[in-house]
Amino acid sequence: MTATEDLDLILKTMANTIVANTDYFCELDQVVGDGDFGYSLRSGFEVVQAELETFDHSNVGALLKKVGFVISSKVGGSSGPIWGTAFLRAAKEAGERIDISHEEVIAILRAAVTGIMDRGGASLGEKTLLDALVPAIDALETGLAQPGAAADHGTAAIQAAADAAVTAAEATKPMLAMRGRAAYTGERSIGSVDAGATAVGVILQSISGAWREAHA
Amino acid sequence: MTATEDLDLILKTMANTIVANTDYFCELDQVVGDGDFGYSLRSGFEVVQAELETFDHSNVGALLKKVGFVISSKVGGSSGPIWGTAFLRAAKEAGERIDISHEEVIAILRAAVTGIMDRGGASLGEKTLLDALVPAIDALETGLAQPGAAADHGTAAIQAAADAAVTAAEATKPMLAMRGRAAYTGERSIGSVDAGATAVGVILQSISGAWREAHA
Amino acid sequence: MKKFVNDPRQFVPEMLEGIYLASGGALKYEPKYNLIYRADAPNPNKVSIIQGSGSGHEPAHTMIVGKGMLDAACPGDVFAGPPVEFVYETTKLLNSPKGVLHIVNNYTGDRLAFEQGREMCEADDIKVETLLVNDDVAVKDSTWTVGRRGVAGNFFVIKAVGAAAEKGASLEELVRIGNDVIANVRTLGIALSSCTPPVKGSPLFEIADDEMEVGIGIHGEPGRQRTKIVSANEIVDLFLNAVVPDLPFKSGDEVALMINGLGGTTIGELYLLYGIAHKKLESQGIKVFRSYVNEYCTSLEMAGASLTLLKVNNEIKGLLNEPAEVSIRVF
Amino acid sequence: MKKFVNDPRQFVPEMLEGIYLASGGALKYEPKYNLIYRADAPNPNKVSIIQGSGSGHEPAHTMIVGKGMLDAACPGDVFAGPPVEFVYETTKLLNSPKGVLHIVNNYTGDRLAFEQGREMCEADDIKVETLLVNDDVAVKDSTWTVGRRGVAGNFFVIKAVGAAAEKGASLEELVRIGNDVIANVRTLGIALSSCTPPVKGSPLFEIADDEMEVGIGIHGEPGRQRTKIVSANEIVDLFLNAVVPDLPFKSGDEVALMINGLGGTTIGELYLLYGIAHKKLESQGIKVFRSYVNEYCTSLEMAGASLTLLKVNNEIKGLLNEPAEVSIRVF
Ligand SMILES: Nc1ncnc2c1ncn2[C@@H]1O[C@H](COP(=O)(O)OP(=O)(O)O)[C@@H](O)[C@H]1O
Ligand SMILES: Nc1ncnc2c1ncn2[C@@H]1O[C@H](COP(=O)(O)OP(=O)(O)O)[C@@H](O)[C@H]1O
Ligand SMILES: [Mg+2]
Ligand SMILES: [Mg+2]
Ligand SMILES: [Mg+2]
Ligand SMILES: [Mg+2]
């Protein structure tokens, strides 16, 4: 599989997972947010789901940029700028490559994280999706550096990343929300997981499953 | 007891009964009306209840007129003009009398009925309080014409009137409402008693009880 | 009860005091008669226009006292017409050499109070005329019934005669104009929920979560039928199929189109209904001259809406376009 | 769900189409960007003023586009700020040589969309300035938080800069005026009920029949505390005890006093609250310059109200007194 084929698999799985979990993601956002997180993400990813094949596949950057544009034009709320910026920064880092090394994958993901931080001003530990995303990338980096990583097409590394995300999302529970709408609740935000972080875990688990199947 | 003492007893009992039955009268009005009949009557009769002693008692007409004025200044909805007109017409018929014969009682009550009909345009059988009030006056007239009527101070006649009102109120059930708010419900008005007619029955039963006690 | 209220029996007086205090001197308040009136009334060069219906329909009619609308309002309690004395005293206080116009919604309570009040005024040699508003098509009109109810169309009657009175029209002219509006205005209301009068403290009627009442009265009187809630498109069809054939409104007619909220429905939904109704009317060749989308005549916090059509001619168009200054405003 | 709606996901576009059709040509509508804008905008002699927040707060802000208020509104879905593209395209379309003013309520979603949108516009050499509205005293402001929320005070910011822009004020002047209003306006909201976003179809939160939420956010965000419902007098004390000491408003100050309905509360109750608040303020020596009693910034059909105080100086008083023409109106 080429890098854009791999990316297609990831994007399609991501879109399917988001559409399938719309209500769940909303429920997560309802505890201390306003309950629209799932709807907002769906508005963009249902377009990705339906039109992915028609997107420019000439290189990795072009494909990521198109997804960033779709999100910027369809997704409202905090998630639009945050996820949109993530994809646009990843696209910039990927550039016109059609082949991507393990190191480049990590660099692209780190660029997305920097974009989210620039856009939303959040740091780690402030109870946002960063608290799941960053540990997952760390785990992926470690995993991909293992000797067997090339042989299993990164399957184990991706699973490790997904597991790290789930664990880290769970660990947002005792955190005090400092960003986004949840921050208004102050102390009341303690005791429930962050919606964005939990969604990252759910999405990465789906991607890991799809990846294993595709590369079995 | 003088005529104004008798009238005081009737007015006090009437006021007490209306205040005590406010919620019940509202419930009756709720089936096909707007549920405010009890509140509307209360607005006037709680003033009668509290201030009756201060009213002009120089003659029957003056006392009835004062009640008519209180109702006209306090009672809203259909009940204000209907009950207010009834008292004002009764006052006019009673005039400056301080003594009232049985025949005069009936004439005063008939004047009230004519007033209600003039004001509201209703005839018998149109599912209004007239359908209880008129049969009650008929029964009173018959009762007062009996040989024993003077001896028992009209106690039996008043009880007969009260009973006639209750029976007649019950008989409004199958009627189609043609007047007031209930008329908007058309066929739906069939099957429930008229609020005003039922209230007349309740009030007359109270008056009959109080009368019997006072004249025992 | 989900309401901002102190003693429920003081709800109307406390509301009226708020209207008075918010007016910045434009209105006066006489607590004895629940009376809100223009500080500059009566004006000897102008007919005085009075309405006194039940409360609970705000902004009608206590909040539309002002230049170009009512001179005075003397409401009764929630959903009860005013006592006769309020009508009599208000008319006396507002008496003008040009006469007094009573605008009465066709409910037994309102009618009787205004008829008796007028008799008392005429005995005092006050010149009074009456307009009877009856725009609700839900109720069949026939000789043996109490006739149609007056609902949101009331706004147009007041607007037209209010504007004409401001320009010095005589009592007779106002009666002609008012009756012309009444002859050309039709309304239907649909309720999605009940409402809770403050003194009662519980809902006026029961209605299931998936039901609506078509043809509701503004005091919760039952309508034509109780059905399942349908889509907004189908609801607009229900409105138009009842209202349009009633006058009838015909291709080529120009109309004012009002979507009135009954109290608990968002203005967003009202505009959504408006858009659908506007398009359906234009597709029938009925041209919308002016739009009215807001709460005009409510039933406390009832969720629901009514649609009103007023067929306009040049005279009515001119009067609707005149300015007005009342409590209920945005700026 | 007790709502007039077709496909719930089309709720916002269908509402916007209604606003457009009701405007009689005063407004234009671009469905691609949920965009409602003045038919005569952009005006090269006037700064263009744009707001784009979540929907569900109507009449804010889509219904206050017009002369003397906003030039354009590009809302997102119910309770979600608009996608970045809406902000970018709207600003491009409304671009004026005098510049573009973004009025943003302080919510993460709105801020991020407008920040990114502004970056994109500046890359296209469009001159943009931003006002951040944050009047809600329920939320403690400190360096490590996201700051106060923007709620009903938004209306006064738009009214003031809208009036000034109409008279030709520069972008810099508008920023000064807007920030002056923002520095002097404070709000607290109290909810008696929840509300139901159309797409969600069920209430946003649970609240018992005898409970209220003090300090509610306009998207149902929790407030300062959940307590039993108290009397209207006590509720006004809660409002004033939170709002007055915050600025603080002091004896001798002149204020605009707004009682804003959150959607499901009757205007009668709003006037009742107004009257109580007016008297309590005057007893503290705070003089009410102008009253605002209506729905300005709602949370769908939520029962509840907010109280806003704006301390006014001569400049702001003059601007508040200027006329405006928008969709939401009575006449
Ligand atoms: N400043 C921020 N930086 C990064 N992520 C954030 C930030 N604010 C919120 N989030 C994430 O966004 C999620 C909520 O998204 P969404 O529901 O779309 O926002 P809202 O409805 O508040 O506009 C949160 O659970 C959190 O993970
Ligand atoms: N035209 C009428 N003539 C006589 N009685 C009437 C008339 N209309 C209504 N009523 C009586 O009044 C009662 C309702 O009174 P009320 O609740 O005060 O009226 P509303 O709320 O409709 O103004 C009815 O039950 C009926 O008995
Ligand atoms: Mg959210
Ligand atoms: Mg009644
Ligand atoms: Mg009534
Ligand atoms: Mg949101």
PDB file of C-alpha atoms in Angstrom, chain A residues 5-214:
ATOM      1  CA  GLU A   5      -3.676   4.468   0.421  1.00  0.00           C
ATOM      2  CA  ASP A   6      -2.657   4.141   4.062  1.00  0.00           C
ATOM      3  CA  LEU A   7      -3.915   7.638   4.716  1.00  0.00           C
ATOM      4  CA  ASP A   8      -7.184   6.843   2.935  1.00  0.00           C
ATOM      5  CA  LEU A   9      -7.669   3.871   5.247  1.00  0.00           C
ATOM      6  CA  ILE A  10      -7.021   6.059   8.275  1.00  0.00           C
ATOM      7  CA  LEU A  11      -9.299   8.878   7.095  1.00  0.00           C
ATOM      8  CA  LYS A  12     -12.118   6.528   6.127  1.00  0.00           C
ATOM      9  CA  THR A  13     -11.905   4.713   9.463  1.00  0.00           C
ATOM     10  CA  MET A  14     -11.764   8.005  11.292  1.00  0.00           C
ATOM     11  CA  ALA A  15     -14.818   9.334   9.431  1.00  0.00           C
ATOM     12  CA  ASN A  16     -16.808   6.116   9.924  1.00  0.00           C
ATOM     13  CA  THR A  17     -15.959   6.070  13.623  1.00  0.00           C
ATOM     14  CA  ILE A  18     -16.955   9.682  14.146  1.00  0.00           C
ATOM     15  CA  VAL A  19     -20.253   9.282  12.291  1.00  0.00           C
ATOM     16  CA  ALA A  20     -21.038   6.067  14.160  1.00  0.00           C
ATOM     17  CA  ASN A  21     -20.207   7.657  17.536  1.00  0.00           C
ATOM     18  CA  THR A  22     -21.961  10.991  17.034  1.00  0.00           C
ATOM     19  CA  ASP A  23     -24.388  10.530  19.882  1.00  0.00           C
ATOM     20  CA  TYR A  24     -21.765   9.055  22.193  1.00  0.00           C
ATOM     21  CA  PHE A  25     -19.426  11.981  21.603  1.00  0.00           C
ATOM     22  CA  CYS A  26     -22.302  14.375  22.281  1.00  0.00           C
ATOM     23  CA  GLU A  27     -23.100  12.623  25.535  1.00  0.00           C
ATOM     24  CA  LEU A  28     -19.483  12.947  26.631  1.00  0.00           C
ATOM     25  CA  ASP A  29     -19.620  16.689  25.890  1.00  0.00           C
ATOM     26  CA  GLN A  30     -22.835  17.040  27.833  1.00  0.00           C
ATOM     27  CA  VAL A  31     -21.456  16.342  31.282  1.00  0.00           C
ATOM     28  CA  VAL A  32     -19.659  19.674  31.595  1.00  0.00           C
ATOM     29  CA  GLY A  33     -19.912  21.025  28.019  1.00  0.00           C
ATOM     30  CA  ASP A  34     -22.855  21.787  25.754  1.00  0.00           C
ATOM     31  CA  GLY A  35     -23.342  18.391  24.179  1.00  0.00           C
ATOM     32  CA  ASP A  36     -22.645  19.242  20.546  1.00  0.00           C
ATOM     33  CA  PHE A  37     -19.145  17.822  20.093  1.00  0.00           C
ATOM     34  CA  GLY A  38     -20.371  14.786  18.125  1.00  0.00           C
ATOM     35  CA  TYR A  39     -22.648  16.814  15.884  1.00  0.00           C
ATOM     36  CA  SER A  40     -19.911  19.327  15.148  1.00  0.00           C
ATOM     37  CA  LEU A  41     -17.358  16.670  14.174  1.00  0.00           C
ATOM     38  CA  ARG A  42     -19.945  14.775  12.143  1.00  0.00           C
ATOM     39  CA  SER A  43     -20.727  17.849  10.028  1.00  0.00           C
ATOM     40  CA  GLY A  44     -17.218  17.650   8.590  1.00  0.00           C
ATOM     41  CA  PHE A  45     -16.448  13.955   8.676  1.00  0.00           C
ATOM     42  CA  GLU A  46     -19.664  12.889   6.988  1.00  0.00           C
ATOM     43  CA  VAL A  47     -18.373  14.874   4.007  1.00  0.00           C
ATOM     44  CA  VAL A  48     -14.996  13.120   4.276  1.00  0.00           C
ATOM     45  CA  GLN A  49     -16.856   9.799   4.470  1.00  0.00           C
ATOM     46  CA  ALA A  50     -18.976  10.517   1.390  1.00  0.00           C
ATOM     47  CA  GLU A  51     -16.451  12.290  -0.810  1.00  0.00           C
ATOM     48  CA  LEU A  52     -13.029  10.969   0.178  1.00  0.00           C
ATOM     49  CA  GLU A  53     -12.561   9.244  -3.208  1.00  0.00           C
ATOM     50  CA  THR A  54     -13.018  12.528  -5.058  1.00  0.00           C
ATOM     51  CA  PHE A  55     -10.341  14.346  -3.006  1.00  0.00           C
ATOM     52  CA  ASP A  56      -6.953  15.217  -4.542  1.00  0.00           C
ATOM     53  CA  HIS A  57      -4.752  12.152  -3.914  1.00  0.00           C
ATOM     54  CA  SER A  58      -1.666  13.408  -5.747  1.00  0.00           C
ATOM     55  CA  ASN A  59       0.337  13.542  -2.535  1.00  0.00           C
ATOM     56  CA  VAL A  60      -0.040  13.251   1.235  1.00  0.00           C
ATOM     57  CA  GLY A  61      -0.008  17.014   1.843  1.00  0.00           C
ATOM     58  CA  ALA A  62      -2.738  17.651  -0.729  1.00  0.00           C
ATOM     59  CA  LEU A  63      -5.007  15.015   0.768  1.00  0.00           C
ATOM     60  CA  LEU A  64      -4.518  16.272   4.342  1.00  0.00           C
ATOM     61  CA  LYS A  65      -5.054  19.873   3.214  1.00  0.00           C
ATOM     62  CA  LYS A  66      -8.337  18.995   1.556  1.00  0.00           C
ATOM     63  CA  VAL A  67      -9.544  17.373   4.791  1.00  0.00           C
ATOM     64  CA  GLY A  68      -8.452  20.515   6.689  1.00  0.00           C
ATOM     65  CA  PHE A  69     -10.485  22.649   4.278  1.00  0.00           C
ATOM     66  CA  VAL A  70     -13.555  20.454   4.618  1.00  0.00           C
ATOM     67  CA  ILE A  71     -13.346  20.746   8.396  1.00  0.00           C
ATOM     68  CA  SER A  72     -12.826  24.526   8.225  1.00  0.00           C
ATOM     69  CA  SER A  73     -15.856  24.905   6.018  1.00  0.00           C
ATOM     70  CA  LYS A  74     -18.196  22.508   7.816  1.00  0.00           C
ATOM     71  CA  VAL A  75     -17.248  22.110  11.461  1.00  0.00           C
ATOM     72  CA  GLY A  76     -18.367  24.771  13.920  1.00  0.00           C
ATOM     73  CA  GLY A  77     -17.690  25.173  17.622  1.00  0.00           C
ATOM     74  CA  SER A  78     -14.234  24.792  19.110  1.00  0.00           C
ATOM     75  CA  SER A  79     -13.680  21.579  17.193  1.00  0.00           C
ATOM     76  CA  GLY A  80     -13.669  23.272  13.780  1.00  0.00           C
ATOM     77  CA  PRO A  81     -10.617  25.493  14.300  1.00  0.00           C
ATOM     78  CA  ILE A  82      -8.847  22.877  16.435  1.00  0.00           C
ATOM     79  CA  TRP A  83      -9.226  19.890  14.127  1.00  0.00           C
ATOM     80  CA  GLY A  84      -8.988  22.059  11.018  1.00  0.00           C
ATOM     81  CA  THR A  85      -5.723  23.609  12.143  1.00  0.00           C
ATOM     82  CA  ALA A  86      -4.378  20.179  13.053  1.00  0.00           C
ATOM     83  CA  PHE A  87      -4.978  18.872   9.533  1.00  0.00           C
ATOM     84  CA  LEU A  88      -3.682  22.014   7.817  1.00  0.00           C
ATOM     85  CA  ARG A  89      -0.455  21.983   9.833  1.00  0.00           C
ATOM     86  CA  ALA A  90      -0.024  18.268   9.205  1.00  0.00           C
ATOM     87  CA  ALA A  91      -0.529  18.929   5.507  1.00  0.00           C
ATOM     88  CA  LYS A  92       2.127  21.616   5.525  1.00  0.00           C
ATOM     89  CA  GLU A  93       4.606  19.310   7.250  1.00  0.00           C
ATOM     90  CA  ALA A  94       3.836  16.417   4.862  1.00  0.00           C
ATOM     91  CA  GLY A  95       4.219  18.593   1.800  1.00  0.00           C
ATOM     92  CA  GLU A  96       4.241  16.901  -1.602  1.00  0.00           C
ATOM     93  CA  ARG A  97       5.586  13.606  -0.322  1.00  0.00           C
ATOM     94  CA  ILE A  98       4.072  10.430  -1.682  1.00  0.00           C
ATOM     95  CA  ASP A  99       6.126   8.231   0.587  1.00  0.00           C
ATOM     96  CA  ILE A 100       6.432   8.745   4.332  1.00  0.00           C
ATOM     97  CA  SER A 101       9.003   7.338   6.723  1.00  0.00           C
ATOM     98  CA  HIS A 102       8.243   6.446  10.352  1.00  0.00           C
ATOM     99  CA  GLU A 103      10.150   9.531  11.465  1.00  0.00           C
ATOM    100  CA  GLU A 104       8.112  11.680   9.091  1.00  0.00           C
ATOM    101  CA  VAL A 105       4.846  10.288  10.439  1.00  0.00           C
ATOM    102  CA  ILE A 106       5.873  11.435  13.904  1.00  0.00           C
ATOM    103  CA  ALA A 107       6.961  14.854  12.630  1.00  0.00           C
ATOM    104  CA  ILE A 108       3.635  15.319  10.855  1.00  0.00           C
ATOM    105  CA  LEU A 109       1.702  14.405  13.997  1.00  0.00           C
ATOM    106  CA  ARG A 110       3.868  16.709  16.136  1.00  0.00           C
ATOM    107  CA  ALA A 111       3.144  19.524  13.692  1.00  0.00           C
ATOM    108  CA  ALA A 112      -0.569  18.907  14.178  1.00  0.00           C
ATOM    109  CA  VAL A 113      -0.129  19.074  17.952  1.00  0.00           C
ATOM    110  CA  THR A 114       1.796  22.336  17.700  1.00  0.00           C
ATOM    111  CA  GLY A 115      -0.994  23.705  15.514  1.00  0.00           C
ATOM    112  CA  ILE A 116      -3.634  22.791  18.096  1.00  0.00           C
ATOM    113  CA  MET A 117      -1.586  24.435  20.834  1.00  0.00           C
ATOM    114  CA  ASP A 118      -1.020  27.572  18.768  1.00  0.00           C
ATOM    115  CA  ARG A 119      -4.696  27.836  17.890  1.00  0.00           C
ATOM    116  CA  GLY A 120      -6.286  27.052  21.237  1.00  0.00           C
ATOM    117  CA  GLY A 121      -3.535  28.050  23.655  1.00  0.00           C
ATOM    118  CA  ALA A 122      -3.836  24.845  25.674  1.00  0.00           C
ATOM    119  CA  SER A 123      -0.973  23.011  27.360  1.00  0.00           C
ATOM    120  CA  LEU A 124      -0.846  19.431  28.555  1.00  0.00           C
ATOM    121  CA  GLY A 125      -2.855  18.759  31.699  1.00  0.00           C
ATOM    122  CA  GLU A 126      -5.576  21.290  30.946  1.00  0.00           C
ATOM    123  CA  LYS A 127      -8.136  18.574  30.168  1.00  0.00           C
ATOM    124  CA  THR A 128      -8.346  18.728  26.384  1.00  0.00           C
ATOM    125  CA  LEU A 129      -7.879  16.275  23.563  1.00  0.00           C
ATOM    126  CA  LEU A 130      -4.155  17.051  23.730  1.00  0.00           C
ATOM    127  CA  ASP A 131      -3.995  14.973  26.894  1.00  0.00           C
ATOM    128  CA  ALA A 132      -4.807  11.841  24.858  1.00  0.00           C
ATOM    129  CA  LEU A 133      -3.194  12.824  21.576  1.00  0.00           C
ATOM    130  CA  VAL A 134       0.293  13.616  22.879  1.00  0.00           C
ATOM    131  CA  PRO A 135       0.759  10.387  24.914  1.00  0.00           C
ATOM    132  CA  ALA A 136      -0.504   8.451  21.882  1.00  0.00           C
ATOM    133  CA  ILE A 137       2.086  10.044  19.604  1.00  0.00           C
ATOM    134  CA  ASP A 138       4.769   9.387  22.211  1.00  0.00           C
ATOM    135  CA  ALA A 139       3.752   5.723  22.315  1.00  0.00           C
ATOM    136  CA  LEU A 140       3.687   5.551  18.533  1.00  0.00           C
ATOM    137  CA  GLU A 141       7.165   7.023  18.332  1.00  0.00           C
ATOM    138  CA  THR A 142       8.498   4.502  20.835  1.00  0.00           C
ATOM    139  CA  GLY A 143       6.723   1.661  19.085  1.00  0.00           C
ATOM    140  CA  LEU A 144       7.930   2.585  15.632  1.00  0.00           C
ATOM    141  CA  ALA A 145      11.498   2.702  16.950  1.00  0.00           C
ATOM    142  CA  GLN A 146      11.240  -0.980  17.986  1.00  0.00           C
ATOM    143  CA  PRO A 147      13.096  -3.554  15.830  1.00  0.00           C
ATOM    144  CA  GLY A 148       9.917  -5.343  14.672  1.00  0.00           C
ATOM    145  CA  ALA A 149       8.090  -2.196  13.627  1.00  0.00           C
ATOM    146  CA  ALA A 150       8.832  -2.470   9.936  1.00  0.00           C
ATOM    147  CA  ALA A 151       7.995  -6.172   9.786  1.00  0.00           C
ATOM    148  CA  ASP A 152       4.482  -5.839  11.245  1.00  0.00           C
ATOM    149  CA  HIS A 153       3.755  -2.631   9.280  1.00  0.00           C
ATOM    150  CA  GLY A 154       3.623  -0.707  12.582  1.00  0.00           C
ATOM    151  CA  THR A 155       0.613  -2.717  13.755  1.00  0.00           C
ATOM    152  CA  ALA A 156       1.924  -3.143  17.314  1.00  0.00           C
ATOM    153  CA  ALA A 157       3.030   0.497  17.534  1.00  0.00           C
ATOM    154  CA  ILE A 158      -0.362   1.742  16.457  1.00  0.00           C
ATOM    155  CA  GLN A 159      -2.081  -0.518  18.950  1.00  0.00           C
ATOM    156  CA  ALA A 160       0.241   0.812  21.655  1.00  0.00           C
ATOM    157  CA  ALA A 161      -0.649   4.380  20.635  1.00  0.00           C
ATOM    158  CA  ALA A 162      -4.370   3.617  20.765  1.00  0.00           C
ATOM    159  CA  ASP A 163      -4.026   1.982  24.167  1.00  0.00           C
ATOM    160  CA  ALA A 164      -2.008   4.941  25.448  1.00  0.00           C
ATOM    161  CA  ALA A 165      -4.739   7.299  24.255  1.00  0.00           C
ATOM    162  CA  VAL A 166      -7.460   5.336  26.047  1.00  0.00           C
ATOM    163  CA  THR A 167      -5.478   5.235  29.269  1.00  0.00           C
ATOM    164  CA  ALA A 168      -4.617   8.924  29.020  1.00  0.00           C
ATOM    165  CA  ALA A 169      -8.204   9.874  28.256  1.00  0.00           C
ATOM    166  CA  GLU A 170      -9.293   8.030  31.376  1.00  0.00           C
ATOM    167  CA  ALA A 171      -6.628   9.983  33.264  1.00  0.00           C
ATOM    168  CA  THR A 172      -8.314  13.295  32.363  1.00  0.00           C
ATOM    169  CA  LYS A 173     -11.027  12.451  34.899  1.00  0.00           C
ATOM    170  CA  PRO A 174      -9.429  14.070  37.957  1.00  0.00           C
ATOM    171  CA  MET A 175      -8.202  17.057  35.954  1.00  0.00           C
ATOM    172  CA  LEU A 176      -9.650  20.553  36.345  1.00  0.00           C
ATOM    173  CA  ALA A 177     -10.815  21.843  32.941  1.00  0.00           C
ATOM    174  CA  MET A 178      -8.890  24.981  32.008  1.00  0.00           C
ATOM    175  CA  ARG A 179      -9.906  25.318  28.362  1.00  0.00           C
ATOM    176  CA  GLY A 180     -13.096  25.419  26.341  1.00  0.00           C
ATOM    177  CA  ARG A 181     -16.602  25.471  27.641  1.00  0.00           C
ATOM    178  CA  ALA A 182     -15.904  22.890  30.345  1.00  0.00           C
ATOM    179  CA  ALA A 183     -13.665  25.452  32.074  1.00  0.00           C
ATOM    180  CA  TYR A 184     -16.770  27.446  33.095  1.00  0.00           C
ATOM    181  CA  THR A 185     -17.784  24.657  35.408  1.00  0.00           C
ATOM    182  CA  GLY A 186     -14.637  25.030  37.513  1.00  0.00           C
ATOM    183  CA  GLU A 187     -14.482  22.367  40.226  1.00  0.00           C
ATOM    184  CA  ARG A 188     -17.555  20.660  38.774  1.00  0.00           C
ATOM    185  CA  SER A 189     -15.426  19.561  35.805  1.00  0.00           C
ATOM    186  CA  ILE A 190     -13.429  17.256  38.075  1.00  0.00           C
ATOM    187  CA  GLY A 191     -14.644  13.656  37.994  1.00  0.00           C
ATOM    188  CA  SER A 192     -15.606  13.240  34.344  1.00  0.00           C
ATOM    189  CA  VAL A 193     -13.419  12.489  31.324  1.00  0.00           C
ATOM    190  CA  ASP A 194     -12.784  15.087  28.619  1.00  0.00           C
ATOM    191  CA  ALA A 195     -14.906  14.527  25.536  1.00  0.00           C
ATOM    192  CA  GLY A 196     -12.164  15.351  23.030  1.00  0.00           C
ATOM    193  CA  ALA A 197      -9.578  13.139  24.710  1.00  0.00           C
ATOM    194  CA  THR A 198     -11.987  10.218  24.921  1.00  0.00           C
ATOM    195  CA  ALA A 199     -12.884  10.622  21.250  1.00  0.00           C
ATOM    196  CA  VAL A 200      -9.186  10.453  20.338  1.00  0.00           C
ATOM    197  CA  GLY A 201      -8.965   7.102  22.153  1.00  0.00           C
ATOM    198  CA  VAL A 202     -12.059   5.730  20.417  1.00  0.00           C
ATOM    199  CA  ILE A 203     -10.857   6.866  16.986  1.00  0.00           C
ATOM    200  CA  LEU A 204      -7.344   5.462  17.464  1.00  0.00           C
ATOM    201  CA  GLN A 205      -8.713   2.082  18.575  1.00  0.00           C
ATOM    202  CA  SER A 206     -10.777   1.922  15.376  1.00  0.00           C
ATOM    203  CA  ILE A 207      -7.806   2.897  13.261  1.00  0.00           C
ATOM    204  CA  SER A 208      -5.650   0.280  14.965  1.00  0.00           C
ATOM    205  CA  GLY A 209      -8.236  -2.416  14.240  1.00  0.00           C
ATOM    206  CA  ALA A 210      -8.621  -1.405  10.609  1.00  0.00           C
ATOM    207  CA  TRP A 211      -4.859  -1.180  10.181  1.00  0.00           C
ATOM    208  CA  ARG A 212      -4.293  -4.668  11.563  1.00  0.00           C
ATOM    209  CA  GLU A 213      -6.941  -6.104   9.242  1.00  0.00           C
ATOM    210  CA  ALA A 214      -5.523  -4.335   6.202  1.00  0.00           C
TER     211      ALA A 214
END
